[in-house]
Amino acid sequence: MTNPYYAQTDIGPPYFWDMLPQVIKDNYGKWLYHEKVKPGVLKHVGESGDELYTVRIGSPRLLSIETLRWFADIADKYCDGHLRFTSRHNVEFLLTDAGKVDALIEELEAAGWPVGGTGKSLKNLIHTQGWIHCHSAATDASGPVKAVMDDLFDYFKKDDLPAKLKISMACCLNMCGAVHCSDIAFVGVHRKIPRVDDNGVANGCEIPNVVASCPTGAIRPNPKAKSVTINEEKCMYCGNCYSVCPSLPIMDPENDGIAIFVGGKVSNSRSGPAFSKLAIPFIPNEPPRWDSLVAAIRNLVEIWVKDAKKGERYGEWIERIGWEKFFEKANLPFTDKHIDDFIFSVPTFRSTTQFKFTK
Amino acid sequence: MTEKKRPLLDELKKGKWPSFVNEMEKSAAKKPVVNTLMDLVERSYEEKRVHWKHGGIVGVRGYGGGVIGRYCDLPEEYPDVAEFHTIRVNQPSGWFYTSDAIRTLCDVWEKHGSGLTNMHGATGDAILLGTTTDHLQDCFNDLSDNGFDLGGSGSNLRTPSACCGPARCEYACFDTLDLCHHLTNEYQDELHRPMWPYKFKIKISGCPNDCTSSIARADLSIIGTWRDNIQVNQEAVKEYVNNGFDVKEEVLAHCPCNCITFDEEKKELSIDDENCTRCMHCISAMPKALRVGKEKGATLLLGGKATIVQSAFLSWVIKPFIKLDKEDGYQELHDILERIWDWWDENAKVRERVGELIYRKGMGEFLKATGLEPVPQMVHHPRANPYFFWYPEDFAAEKEASEAGKEVAGSEVSE
């Protein structure tokens, strides 16, 4: 490091108030209601009668500074220089002039930025880094996400689904995108145990930490080699040991792939928050367009669209019809992989004679 | 510069959804390093495997986090991305920006990095993707000079995040943006200097719709709520009905508590607020007619996390209602949070999240240690087994009560 001076530390983030448009400062905490004008466009009305329009576009999350500068220019042109991002990688342009909304939409769409993702639509897909920037990825993230969003594009542009649809993806079981509570979640998975590089473990890893990192107690010290051994029968390929010790690589091009979980949600609306549950244990990695994954997700979306009642989120629909019916309708095999054998398994076993027969 | 062909990545430029490959190509026009990155990703696509290694320890002076070291596992073949570190930058509360703030970030990143970003990462930070070790300090200096600071990584507090709250939402039950800014500034040391057993995340949502997914994604979930009555505007109810809105089908049929009734003649709604669990469905369905109550605050929930290691947890209720007032500097919240951190820091094993510690030690021990009062709102139902602990203080209290001539267990019933 050549710089002779060091900057001030601990200054904290920029003050949000300085980032807000005037109409928000004027109506802060005094919004009265909002309307969904059309897919991708919200209108908020304040107690003062002031109106704020929000135009939402989806982004691939990975953005170049060229694109960000273009967004800034658009914000100057239409929004007095104000914009915001959402927790699902959308960009929102904030306008006070209703007359500018259509021109803004036209300019965004012409440049390839889709307006949508509000109300009962497919939301932007949240995801992780994948092969672009992560060391533990079992699959790519941006590629499969792009392929899925291309295929489901129309659902982002419309808002006539039974309810909102949140799909998310994580490229390994660390689940950096917290995909465990989504309507549909797809997750990179491994299927073979880590390979032990005894030399590397001995020289680079703290053995007690490695042993403690294993949720099933599959890892034991191997004092002779100053390394560890892994019990193949106990390992369920979570990769947590690799996170604490790089000499236990688990990545495996032939056997890594993707699992799909369904029926989770986070909002408290109607039913409470819920985890996503396993629907499809494994789909192979198929770069560049992940055709099997795309087809599987389309099937999962379509059976819900066809069968759900108005207002039913994915998991609420399944709870109504029953999981056994879900597997039947989705035409998915139910296997030993679907029955939980981890630590909280017992409450998931059916302890009533109430169930539906399926074909 | 030799242009390599990348047929697999080219396939991902097709289709209607915005392409990340196009974004990389835009950056590559000015930053040749991104061409190398694309070559490496193309290779990952050919081989179906990742080509990044574990991070080493890199950072900036005075901080123990905020930079993720990233190294290519084929440095000889791809020397430009042999080092390709990530810098996490605190977002302004609610992800609001001026165009100038965006341009400032872009200028710093053009000078010091690949020009690729994530807006934003899952935790909430703006992510600057790809630079070398010798740029880290200079990049931080320029960020700091321009009013930006780094987020967390490793065993420390992560940048808290918040929904847009009162800035653009009529449901906000407190000032989410102010609380987020306040906590981030108040806990700079916890954010920048890893000192804990593991990471700790705080997410702040202004109402039970929980737009930051705090209940699934944060160790401490702060979710707005109210404890009085939903405000009903009967004139607006009539307007909905007159416009063809089916109140019975769209609202009553979905109410989880069956606590709404609709008078079809008068076209009026009435809500049995005592039996309402504030799920938000009716309010979200009729935002013009229904508003959250007036006595507003938040529910505190603790323990949320993803699957690794002991299963995923949704945060659970530890404080059904707390007032969140700017005027007293959120003192009650600070007190609770710091008691939680003290207990967790004392008791947790390496890489044990607070939810996992409570699972291992028991909720009872957690409540005792933090002085939080057990209340039925904390559980779906009470325990169904007889394995509960008695403590010397229970007997002491019993003795004291009996000496004072009072019965203890069950006495409340007869009083």
mmCIF file of C-alpha atoms in Angstrom, chain B residues 160-403:
data_model
loop_
_atom_site.group_PDB
_atom_site.id
_atom_site.type_symbol
_atom_site.label_atom_id
_atom_site.label_comp_id
_atom_site.label_asym_id
_atom_site.label_seq_id
_atom_site.Cartn_x
_atom_site.Cartn_y
_atom_site.Cartn_z
ATOM 1 C CA PRO B 160 -28.597 -3.625 9.398
ATOM 2 C CA SER B 161 -31.185 -3.160 6.677
ATOM 3 C CA ALA B 162 -34.682 -1.713 6.623
ATOM 4 C CA CYS B 163 -37.739 -1.526 4.394
ATOM 5 C CA CYS B 164 -38.696 1.848 2.905
ATOM 6 C CA GLY B 165 -40.895 2.477 5.945
ATOM 7 C CA PRO B 166 -42.407 5.929 6.468
ATOM 8 C CA ALA B 167 -40.587 7.210 3.386
ATOM 9 C CA ARG B 168 -43.049 5.487 1.091
ATOM 10 C CA CYS B 169 -45.442 3.257 2.963
ATOM 11 C CA GLU B 170 -48.606 3.929 4.901
ATOM 12 C CA TYR B 171 -48.191 0.663 6.846
ATOM 13 C CA ALA B 172 -44.988 1.713 8.636
ATOM 14 C CA CYS B 173 -45.493 1.353 12.393
ATOM 15 C CA PHE B 174 -42.269 3.185 13.282
ATOM 16 C CA ASP B 175 -39.407 4.973 11.557
ATOM 17 C CA THR B 176 -37.547 1.993 10.101
ATOM 18 C CA LEU B 177 -35.049 4.171 8.254
ATOM 19 C CA ASP B 178 -34.090 6.200 11.289
ATOM 20 C CA LEU B 179 -33.723 3.076 13.448
ATOM 21 C CA CYS B 180 -31.551 1.392 10.809
ATOM 22 C CA HIS B 181 -29.304 4.447 10.513
ATOM 23 C CA HIS B 182 -29.172 4.814 14.280
ATOM 24 C CA LEU B 183 -28.220 1.179 14.958
ATOM 25 C CA THR B 184 -25.623 1.150 12.184
ATOM 26 C CA ASN B 185 -23.944 4.239 13.613
ATOM 27 C CA GLU B 186 -24.320 3.236 17.243
ATOM 28 C CA TYR B 187 -22.639 -0.145 16.645
ATOM 29 C CA GLN B 188 -19.736 0.838 14.392
ATOM 30 C CA ASP B 189 -17.256 -1.093 16.506
ATOM 31 C CA GLU B 190 -19.375 -4.262 16.422
ATOM 32 C CA LEU B 191 -19.786 -3.808 12.658
ATOM 33 C CA HIS B 192 -16.163 -3.232 11.764
ATOM 34 C CA ARG B 193 -14.205 -5.314 14.254
ATOM 35 C CA PRO B 194 -15.070 -9.013 14.499
ATOM 36 C CA MET B 195 -15.210 -9.895 18.166
ATOM 37 C CA TRP B 196 -18.065 -12.366 18.428
ATOM 38 C CA PRO B 197 -18.630 -16.131 18.141
ATOM 39 C CA TYR B 198 -20.140 -15.593 14.702
ATOM 40 C CA LYS B 199 -22.130 -13.194 12.545
ATOM 41 C CA PHE B 200 -25.177 -11.250 13.768
ATOM 42 C CA LYS B 201 -27.793 -9.795 11.435
ATOM 43 C CA ILE B 202 -30.477 -7.213 12.164
ATOM 44 C CA LYS B 203 -33.329 -6.532 9.757
ATOM 45 C CA ILE B 204 -36.082 -4.022 10.247
ATOM 46 C CA SER B 205 -39.563 -4.186 8.719
ATOM 47 C CA GLY B 206 -42.189 -1.557 9.413
ATOM 48 C CA CYS B 207 -45.174 -3.934 9.469
ATOM 49 C CA PRO B 208 -46.007 -7.658 9.579
ATOM 50 C CA ASN B 209 -45.746 -7.906 5.777
ATOM 51 C CA ASP B 210 -42.011 -8.024 6.584
ATOM 52 C CA CYS B 211 -40.628 -6.740 3.271
ATOM 53 C CA THR B 212 -37.027 -7.261 4.416
ATOM 54 C CA SER B 213 -37.763 -10.957 5.155
ATOM 55 C CA SER B 214 -36.339 -10.283 8.578
ATOM 56 C CA ILE B 215 -38.022 -13.264 10.196
ATOM 57 C CA ALA B 216 -36.078 -15.637 7.933
ATOM 58 C CA ARG B 217 -32.902 -13.687 7.340
ATOM 59 C CA ALA B 218 -31.976 -11.930 10.562
ATOM 60 C CA ASP B 219 -30.817 -13.016 14.008
ATOM 61 C CA LEU B 220 -32.786 -10.081 15.397
ATOM 62 C CA SER B 221 -35.989 -9.351 13.492
ATOM 63 C CA ILE B 222 -37.678 -6.062 14.305
ATOM 64 C CA ILE B 223 -41.188 -6.109 12.843
ATOM 65 C CA GLY B 224 -43.642 -3.251 13.201
ATOM 66 C CA THR B 225 -47.044 -3.836 14.788
ATOM 67 C CA TRP B 226 -49.749 -2.045 16.801
ATOM 68 C CA ARG B 227 -51.744 -2.905 19.888
ATOM 69 C CA ASP B 228 -54.977 -0.983 19.489
ATOM 70 C CA ASN B 229 -57.589 -1.061 16.714
ATOM 71 C CA ILE B 230 -57.320 -1.115 12.941
ATOM 72 C CA GLN B 231 -58.585 2.261 11.704
ATOM 73 C CA VAL B 232 -61.624 1.808 9.470
ATOM 74 C CA ASN B 233 -62.809 4.455 7.025
ATOM 75 C CA GLN B 234 -66.390 3.338 6.319
ATOM 76 C CA GLU B 235 -66.812 5.819 3.465
ATOM 77 C CA ALA B 236 -63.860 4.218 1.688
ATOM 78 C CA VAL B 237 -65.289 0.756 2.402
ATOM 79 C CA LYS B 238 -68.455 1.814 0.590
ATOM 80 C CA GLU B 239 -66.384 3.098 -2.297
ATOM 81 C CA TYR B 240 -64.620 -0.270 -2.641
ATOM 82 C CA VAL B 241 -67.972 -2.070 -2.586
ATOM 83 C CA ASN B 242 -69.595 0.311 -5.047
ATOM 84 C CA ASN B 243 -66.656 -0.261 -7.403
ATOM 85 C CA GLY B 244 -67.393 -3.983 -7.429
ATOM 86 C CA PHE B 245 -64.827 -5.108 -4.847
ATOM 87 C CA ASP B 246 -66.010 -8.368 -3.258
ATOM 88 C CA VAL B 247 -65.296 -7.818 0.432
ATOM 89 C CA LYS B 248 -66.521 -11.265 1.468
ATOM 90 C CA GLU B 249 -64.394 -13.108 -1.073
ATOM 91 C CA GLU B 250 -61.288 -10.913 -1.025
ATOM 92 C CA VAL B 251 -61.147 -10.068 2.669
ATOM 93 C CA LEU B 252 -63.447 -12.018 4.994
ATOM 94 C CA ALA B 253 -62.709 -15.395 3.444
ATOM 95 C CA HIS B 254 -58.979 -14.920 4.045
ATOM 96 C CA CYS B 255 -59.088 -13.524 7.590
ATOM 97 C CA PRO B 256 -57.228 -16.119 9.695
ATOM 98 C CA CYS B 257 -59.115 -15.123 12.861
ATOM 99 C CA ASN B 258 -62.601 -14.782 11.392
ATOM 100 C CA CYS B 259 -62.778 -11.507 13.237
ATOM 101 C CA ILE B 260 -64.238 -9.325 10.500
ATOM 102 C CA THR B 261 -67.913 -8.951 9.790
ATOM 103 C CA PHE B 262 -69.503 -7.107 6.900
ATOM 104 C CA ASP B 263 -72.922 -5.472 7.003
ATOM 105 C CA GLU B 264 -74.127 -5.813 3.432
ATOM 106 C CA GLU B 265 -76.955 -3.341 3.861
ATOM 107 C CA LYS B 266 -74.892 -0.557 5.366
ATOM 108 C CA LYS B 267 -71.807 -1.627 3.424
ATOM 109 C CA GLU B 268 -69.778 -1.360 6.615
ATOM 110 C CA LEU B 269 -66.967 -3.442 8.037
ATOM 111 C CA SER B 270 -66.463 -4.137 11.683
ATOM 112 C CA ILE B 271 -63.406 -5.733 13.187
ATOM 113 C CA ASP B 272 -63.173 -7.585 16.470
ATOM 114 C CA ASP B 273 -59.729 -6.157 17.216
ATOM 115 C CA GLU B 274 -59.244 -8.113 20.436
ATOM 116 C CA ASN B 275 -59.220 -11.298 18.416
ATOM 117 C CA CYS B 276 -57.214 -9.931 15.490
ATOM 118 C CA THR B 277 -53.624 -11.153 15.106
ATOM 119 C CA ARG B 278 -52.654 -8.233 12.838
ATOM 120 C CA CYS B 279 -51.748 -10.379 9.835
ATOM 121 C CA MET B 280 -52.190 -7.405 7.457
ATOM 122 C CA HIS B 281 -54.269 -9.246 4.870
ATOM 123 C CA CYS B 282 -57.341 -6.991 5.104
ATOM 124 C CA ILE B 283 -55.249 -3.831 5.226
ATOM 125 C CA SER B 284 -53.201 -4.885 2.190
ATOM 126 C CA ALA B 285 -56.403 -5.759 0.331
ATOM 127 C CA MET B 286 -58.156 -2.447 1.111
ATOM 128 C CA PRO B 287 -55.406 0.111 1.752
ATOM 129 C CA LYS B 288 -57.742 3.036 1.173
ATOM 130 C CA ALA B 289 -60.258 1.876 3.772
ATOM 131 C CA LEU B 290 -58.141 0.268 6.478
ATOM 132 C CA ARG B 291 -55.095 1.563 8.278
ATOM 133 C CA VAL B 292 -52.865 0.139 10.970
ATOM 134 C CA GLY B 293 -53.685 1.215 14.532
ATOM 135 C CA LYS B 294 -52.461 4.295 16.323
ATOM 136 C CA GLU B 295 -50.570 2.750 19.251
ATOM 137 C CA LYS B 296 -47.648 1.561 17.192
ATOM 138 C CA GLY B 297 -44.374 -0.160 17.932
ATOM 139 C CA ALA B 298 -42.698 -3.428 17.059
ATOM 140 C CA THR B 299 -42.437 -7.093 17.930
ATOM 141 C CA LEU B 300 -38.902 -8.343 18.580
ATOM 142 C CA LEU B 301 -38.053 -11.820 17.339
ATOM 143 C CA LEU B 302 -34.748 -13.636 17.661
ATOM 144 C CA GLY B 303 -32.835 -16.530 16.138
ATOM 145 C CA GLY B 304 -33.608 -16.519 12.402
ATOM 146 C CA LYS B 305 -31.026 -18.060 10.068
ATOM 147 C CA ALA B 306 -30.529 -20.297 7.064
ATOM 148 C CA THR B 307 -29.928 -24.041 7.256
ATOM 149 C CA ILE B 308 -26.247 -24.350 8.159
ATOM 150 C CA VAL B 309 -25.653 -25.935 10.728
ATOM 151 C CA GLN B 310 -28.558 -26.998 12.970
ATOM 152 C CA SER B 311 -31.401 -26.414 10.465
ATOM 153 C CA ALA B 312 -32.986 -23.166 9.382
ATOM 154 C CA PHE B 313 -34.836 -21.222 12.034
ATOM 155 C CA LEU B 314 -37.487 -18.567 11.737
ATOM 156 C CA SER B 315 -37.006 -15.925 14.389
ATOM 157 C CA TRP B 316 -39.255 -16.404 17.398
ATOM 158 C CA VAL B 317 -41.012 -13.842 19.581
ATOM 159 C CA ILE B 318 -38.972 -12.623 22.539
ATOM 160 C CA LYS B 319 -40.803 -9.343 23.141
ATOM 161 C CA PRO B 320 -44.364 -9.045 21.866
ATOM 162 C CA PHE B 321 -44.421 -5.262 21.912
ATOM 163 C CA ILE B 322 -41.810 -2.563 22.239
ATOM 164 C CA LYS B 323 -42.105 1.164 21.653
ATOM 165 C CA LEU B 324 -39.462 2.451 19.285
ATOM 166 C CA ASP B 325 -39.105 6.123 19.991
ATOM 167 C CA LYS B 326 -36.371 8.284 18.535
ATOM 168 C CA GLU B 327 -36.728 10.670 21.444
ATOM 169 C CA ASP B 328 -35.192 8.320 24.001
ATOM 170 C CA GLY B 329 -32.582 7.005 21.572
ATOM 171 C CA TYR B 330 -34.286 3.598 21.388
ATOM 172 C CA GLN B 331 -32.976 2.901 24.897
ATOM 173 C CA GLU B 332 -35.115 -0.152 25.662
ATOM 174 C CA LEU B 333 -34.052 -1.830 22.423
ATOM 175 C CA HIS B 334 -30.389 -1.114 23.118
ATOM 176 C CA ASP B 335 -30.704 -2.614 26.594
ATOM 177 C CA ILE B 336 -32.277 -5.827 25.322
ATOM 178 C CA LEU B 337 -29.887 -6.159 22.386
ATOM 179 C CA GLU B 338 -26.807 -5.672 24.524
ATOM 180 C CA ARG B 339 -28.016 -8.223 27.089
ATOM 181 C CA ILE B 340 -28.519 -10.706 24.244
ATOM 182 C CA TRP B 341 -25.054 -10.044 22.859
ATOM 183 C CA ASP B 342 -23.418 -10.393 26.300
ATOM 184 C CA TRP B 343 -25.027 -13.777 26.923
ATOM 185 C CA TRP B 344 -24.332 -15.050 23.414
ATOM 186 C CA ASP B 345 -20.725 -13.841 23.502
ATOM 187 C CA GLU B 346 -20.160 -15.540 26.874
ATOM 188 C CA ASN B 347 -21.762 -18.857 26.006
ATOM 189 C CA ALA B 348 -21.599 -19.597 22.297
ATOM 190 C CA LYS B 349 -19.161 -21.943 20.629
ATOM 191 C CA VAL B 350 -17.181 -20.844 17.597
ATOM 192 C CA ARG B 351 -19.538 -20.242 14.648
ATOM 193 C CA GLU B 352 -22.678 -20.724 16.739
ATOM 194 C CA ARG B 353 -25.494 -18.325 15.854
ATOM 195 C CA VAL B 354 -27.608 -16.984 18.699
ATOM 196 C CA GLY B 355 -30.601 -19.107 17.647
ATOM 197 C CA GLU B 356 -28.506 -22.258 17.778
ATOM 198 C CA LEU B 357 -27.189 -21.306 21.206
ATOM 199 C CA ILE B 358 -30.747 -20.921 22.496
ATOM 200 C CA TYR B 359 -31.614 -24.284 20.966
ATOM 201 C CA ARG B 360 -28.636 -25.874 22.740
ATOM 202 C CA LYS B 361 -29.044 -24.123 26.092
ATOM 203 C CA GLY B 362 -32.831 -23.783 26.225
ATOM 204 C CA MET B 363 -35.117 -20.810 25.893
ATOM 205 C CA GLY B 364 -35.609 -20.780 29.676
ATOM 206 C CA GLU B 365 -31.947 -20.140 30.297
ATOM 207 C CA PHE B 366 -31.904 -17.447 27.633
ATOM 208 C CA LEU B 367 -34.872 -15.653 29.193
ATOM 209 C CA LYS B 368 -33.356 -15.832 32.671
ATOM 210 C CA ALA B 369 -30.030 -14.511 31.452
ATOM 211 C CA THR B 370 -31.546 -11.614 29.554
ATOM 212 C CA GLY B 371 -34.284 -10.804 32.056
ATOM 213 C CA LEU B 372 -37.030 -11.169 29.479
ATOM 214 C CA GLU B 373 -40.349 -12.258 30.925
ATOM 215 C CA PRO B 374 -41.898 -15.547 29.704
ATOM 216 C CA VAL B 375 -45.285 -14.846 28.089
ATOM 217 C CA PRO B 376 -47.640 -17.085 26.081
ATOM 218 C CA GLN B 377 -47.042 -14.965 22.965
ATOM 219 C CA MET B 378 -43.597 -16.613 22.771
ATOM 220 C CA VAL B 379 -44.845 -20.092 21.887
ATOM 221 C CA HIS B 380 -47.304 -21.835 19.575
ATOM 222 C CA HIS B 381 -48.273 -23.956 22.559
ATOM 223 C CA PRO B 382 -46.783 -24.837 25.956
ATOM 224 C CA ARG B 383 -44.614 -27.900 26.349
ATOM 225 C CA ALA B 384 -46.240 -31.335 26.086
ATOM 226 C CA ASN B 385 -43.701 -33.117 28.298
ATOM 227 C CA PRO B 386 -43.125 -33.068 32.065
ATOM 228 C CA TYR B 387 -39.365 -32.425 31.875
ATOM 229 C CA PHE B 388 -39.074 -28.948 33.308
ATOM 230 C CA PHE B 389 -36.499 -27.510 35.643
ATOM 231 C CA TRP B 390 -36.998 -26.159 39.132
ATOM 232 C CA TYR B 391 -34.474 -23.753 40.582
ATOM 233 C CA PRO B 392 -33.545 -22.834 44.173
ATOM 234 C CA GLU B 393 -35.091 -19.421 43.629
ATOM 235 C CA ASP B 394 -38.444 -21.064 42.816
ATOM 236 C CA PHE B 395 -38.442 -22.767 46.221
ATOM 237 C CA ALA B 396 -37.284 -19.639 47.940
ATOM 238 C CA ALA B 397 -40.149 -17.714 46.370
ATOM 239 C CA GLU B 398 -42.572 -20.461 47.345
ATOM 240 C CA LYS B 399 -41.374 -20.377 50.901
ATOM 241 C CA GLU B 400 -41.550 -16.642 51.104
ATOM 242 C CA ALA B 401 -45.057 -16.629 49.710
ATOM 243 C CA SER B 402 -46.256 -19.307 52.087
ATOM 244 C CA GLU B 403 -44.725 -17.464 55.026
#
